[in-house]
Short mmCIF file of C-alpha atoms in Angstrom, two decimals:
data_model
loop_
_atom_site.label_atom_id
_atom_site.label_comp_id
_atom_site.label_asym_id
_atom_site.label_seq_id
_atom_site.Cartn_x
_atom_site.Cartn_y
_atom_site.Cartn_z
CA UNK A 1 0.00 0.00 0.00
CA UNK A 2 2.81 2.23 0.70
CA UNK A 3 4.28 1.38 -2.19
CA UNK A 4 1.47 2.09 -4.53
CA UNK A 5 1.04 5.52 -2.92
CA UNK A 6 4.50 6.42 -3.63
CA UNK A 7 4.31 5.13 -7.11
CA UNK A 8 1.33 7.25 -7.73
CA UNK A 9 2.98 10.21 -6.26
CA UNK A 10 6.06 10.36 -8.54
CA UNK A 11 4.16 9.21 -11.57
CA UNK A 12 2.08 11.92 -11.32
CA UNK A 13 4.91 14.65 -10.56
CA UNK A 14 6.47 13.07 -13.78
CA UNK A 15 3.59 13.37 -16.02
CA UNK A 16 3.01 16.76 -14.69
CA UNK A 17 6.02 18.24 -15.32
CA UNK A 18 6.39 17.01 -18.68
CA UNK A 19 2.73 17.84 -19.35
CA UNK A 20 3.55 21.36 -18.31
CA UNK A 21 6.80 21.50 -20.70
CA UNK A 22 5.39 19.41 -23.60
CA UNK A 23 1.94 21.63 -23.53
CA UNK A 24 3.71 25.33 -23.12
CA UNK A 25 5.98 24.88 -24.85
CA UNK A 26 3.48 23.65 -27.90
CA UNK A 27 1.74 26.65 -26.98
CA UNK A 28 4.24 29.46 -27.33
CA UNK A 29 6.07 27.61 -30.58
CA UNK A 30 3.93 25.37 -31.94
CA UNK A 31 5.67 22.88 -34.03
CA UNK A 32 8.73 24.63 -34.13
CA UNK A 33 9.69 24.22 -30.57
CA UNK A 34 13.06 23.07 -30.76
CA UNK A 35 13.79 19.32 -29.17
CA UNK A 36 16.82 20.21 -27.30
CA UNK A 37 15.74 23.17 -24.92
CA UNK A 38 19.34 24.48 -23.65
CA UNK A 39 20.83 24.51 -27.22
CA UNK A 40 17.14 25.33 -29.35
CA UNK A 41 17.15 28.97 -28.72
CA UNK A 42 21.03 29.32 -29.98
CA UNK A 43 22.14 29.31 -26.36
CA UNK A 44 25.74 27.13 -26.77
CA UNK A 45 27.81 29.76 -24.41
CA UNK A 46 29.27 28.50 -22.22
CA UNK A 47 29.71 25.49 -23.38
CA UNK A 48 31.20 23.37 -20.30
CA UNK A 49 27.07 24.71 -19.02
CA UNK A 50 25.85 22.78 -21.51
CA UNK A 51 27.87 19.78 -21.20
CA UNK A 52 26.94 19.45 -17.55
CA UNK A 53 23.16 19.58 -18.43
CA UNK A 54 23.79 16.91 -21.07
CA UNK A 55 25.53 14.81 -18.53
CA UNK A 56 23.11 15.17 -16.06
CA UNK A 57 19.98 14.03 -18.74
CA UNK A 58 22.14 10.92 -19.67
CA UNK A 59 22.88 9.98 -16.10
CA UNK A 60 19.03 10.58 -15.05
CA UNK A 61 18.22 8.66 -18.28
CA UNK A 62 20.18 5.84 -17.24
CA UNK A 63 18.66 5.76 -13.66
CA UNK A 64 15.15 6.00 -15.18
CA UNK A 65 15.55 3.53 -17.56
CA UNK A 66 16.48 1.24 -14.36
CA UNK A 67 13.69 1.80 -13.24
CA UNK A 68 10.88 2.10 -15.29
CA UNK A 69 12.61 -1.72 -16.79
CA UNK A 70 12.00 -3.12 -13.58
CA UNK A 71 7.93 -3.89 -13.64
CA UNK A 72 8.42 -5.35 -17.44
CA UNK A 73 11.04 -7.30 -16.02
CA UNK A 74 9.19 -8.82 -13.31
CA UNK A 75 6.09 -9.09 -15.21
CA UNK A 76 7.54 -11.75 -17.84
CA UNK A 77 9.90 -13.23 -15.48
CA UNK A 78 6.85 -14.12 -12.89
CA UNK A 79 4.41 -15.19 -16.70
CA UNK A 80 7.06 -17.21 -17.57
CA UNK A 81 7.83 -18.90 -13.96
CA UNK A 82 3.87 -19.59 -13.79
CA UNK A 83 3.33 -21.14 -17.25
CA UNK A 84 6.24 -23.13 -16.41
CA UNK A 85 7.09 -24.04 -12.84
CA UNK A 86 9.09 -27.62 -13.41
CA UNK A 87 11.87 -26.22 -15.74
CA UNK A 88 15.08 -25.96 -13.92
CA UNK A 89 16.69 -23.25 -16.07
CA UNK A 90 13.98 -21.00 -15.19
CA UNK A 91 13.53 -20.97 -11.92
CA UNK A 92 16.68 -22.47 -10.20
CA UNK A 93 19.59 -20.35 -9.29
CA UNK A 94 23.03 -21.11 -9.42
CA UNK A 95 25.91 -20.20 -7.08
CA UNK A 96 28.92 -18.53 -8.72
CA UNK A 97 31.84 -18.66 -6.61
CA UNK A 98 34.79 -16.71 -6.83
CA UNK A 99 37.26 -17.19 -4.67
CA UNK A 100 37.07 -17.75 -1.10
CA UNK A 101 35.13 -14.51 0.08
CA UNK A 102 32.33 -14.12 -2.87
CA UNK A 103 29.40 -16.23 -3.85
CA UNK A 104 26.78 -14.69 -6.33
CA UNK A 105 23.11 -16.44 -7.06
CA UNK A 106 22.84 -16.35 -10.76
CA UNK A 107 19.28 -17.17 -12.64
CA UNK A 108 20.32 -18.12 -15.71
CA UNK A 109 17.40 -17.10 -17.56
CA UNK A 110 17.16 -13.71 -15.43
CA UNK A 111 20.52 -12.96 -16.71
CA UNK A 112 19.61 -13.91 -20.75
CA UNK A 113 15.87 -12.48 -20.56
CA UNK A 114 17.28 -9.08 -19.23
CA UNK A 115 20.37 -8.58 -21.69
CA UNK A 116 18.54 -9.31 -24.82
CA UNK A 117 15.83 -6.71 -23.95
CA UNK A 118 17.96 -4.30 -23.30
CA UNK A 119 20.36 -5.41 -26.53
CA UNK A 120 16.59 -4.90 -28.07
CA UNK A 121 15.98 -1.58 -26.58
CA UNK A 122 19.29 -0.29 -27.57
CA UNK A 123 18.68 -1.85 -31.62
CA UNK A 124 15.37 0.16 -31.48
CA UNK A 125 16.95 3.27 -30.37
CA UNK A 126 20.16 2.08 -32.72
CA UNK A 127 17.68 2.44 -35.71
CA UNK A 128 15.62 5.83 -34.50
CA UNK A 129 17.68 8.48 -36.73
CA UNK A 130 17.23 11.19 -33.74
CA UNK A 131 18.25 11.47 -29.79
CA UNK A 132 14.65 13.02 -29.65
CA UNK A 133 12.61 9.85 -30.50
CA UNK A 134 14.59 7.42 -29.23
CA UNK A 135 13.58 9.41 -25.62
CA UNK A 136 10.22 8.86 -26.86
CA UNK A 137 10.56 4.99 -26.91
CA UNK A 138 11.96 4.65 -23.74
CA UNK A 139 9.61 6.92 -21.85
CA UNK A 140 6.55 5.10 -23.72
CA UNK A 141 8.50 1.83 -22.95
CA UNK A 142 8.39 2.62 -19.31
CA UNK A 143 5.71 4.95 -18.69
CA UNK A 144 3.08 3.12 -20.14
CA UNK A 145 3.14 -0.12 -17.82
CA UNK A 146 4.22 1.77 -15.01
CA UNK A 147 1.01 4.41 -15.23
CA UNK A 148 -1.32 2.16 -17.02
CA UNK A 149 -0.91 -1.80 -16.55
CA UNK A 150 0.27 -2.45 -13.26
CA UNK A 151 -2.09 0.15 -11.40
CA UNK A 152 -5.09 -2.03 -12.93
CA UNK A 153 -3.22 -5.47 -12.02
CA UNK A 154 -2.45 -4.30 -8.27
#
């Protein structure tokens, strides 16, 4: 229950803020607002500013994606365990050990299932021409079960 409040709490902050930018800034420049707001209005002075905004965006992009991965993540992993409970490689872990001092549970199939989706994500994005659309994909990617699906399913 806690959880689910603070889900809807940042989910809506999210969608309002980018409600609020996506709508105004529609309104005051129609289709000509420019996709990259710190470098659309010719502002590229000083430039070690705008290289610290672009590495914050990547490093909150990289966070978010995270994230909004996990529910689509659990989602298939938990279909997939349910359909088919007596297959070993799904739903047995293995112990890695290295050394004396570490041991690491590995699920195979965790491992596999999570590395080709985000191989797949990054083709997708690989293919999108612009940095605009492929932000796009992976907010629809993510937004979309976390605002839409698993509220209904909880």
């Amino acid at each position: 229950k806690v959880m689910k409040k603070a889900s809807f709490i940042g989910v809506s902050t999210t969608t309002t803020f980018y409600l609020l930018c996506g709508c105004l800034g529609y309104a005051a420049f129609g289709n000509k607002a420019p996709g990259n707001i710190l470098t659309g209005f010719g502002f590229y002075e000083p430039f070690w500013l705008v290289d610290i905004a672009n590495l914050c965006i990547i490093i909150h992009l990289v966070g978010a994606y995270q994230v909004f991965s996990q529910p689509i993540f659990s989602a298939v992993e938990t279909w997939i365990t349910n359909r088919h409970p007596n297959i070993n490689f799904l739903n047995h872990d293995r112990v890695l050990v290295i050394g004396k001092c570490f041991r690491y549970k590995i699920n195979l199939f965790r491992l596999i299932w999570r590395t080709l989706f985000v191989i797949a994500c990054t083709f997708i994005a690989i293919l999108m021409p612009f940095f605009n659309d492929i932000l796009g994909f992976l907010g629809a990617v993510g937004f979309w079960p976390l605002t839409v699906y698993f509220p209904t399913e909880m």
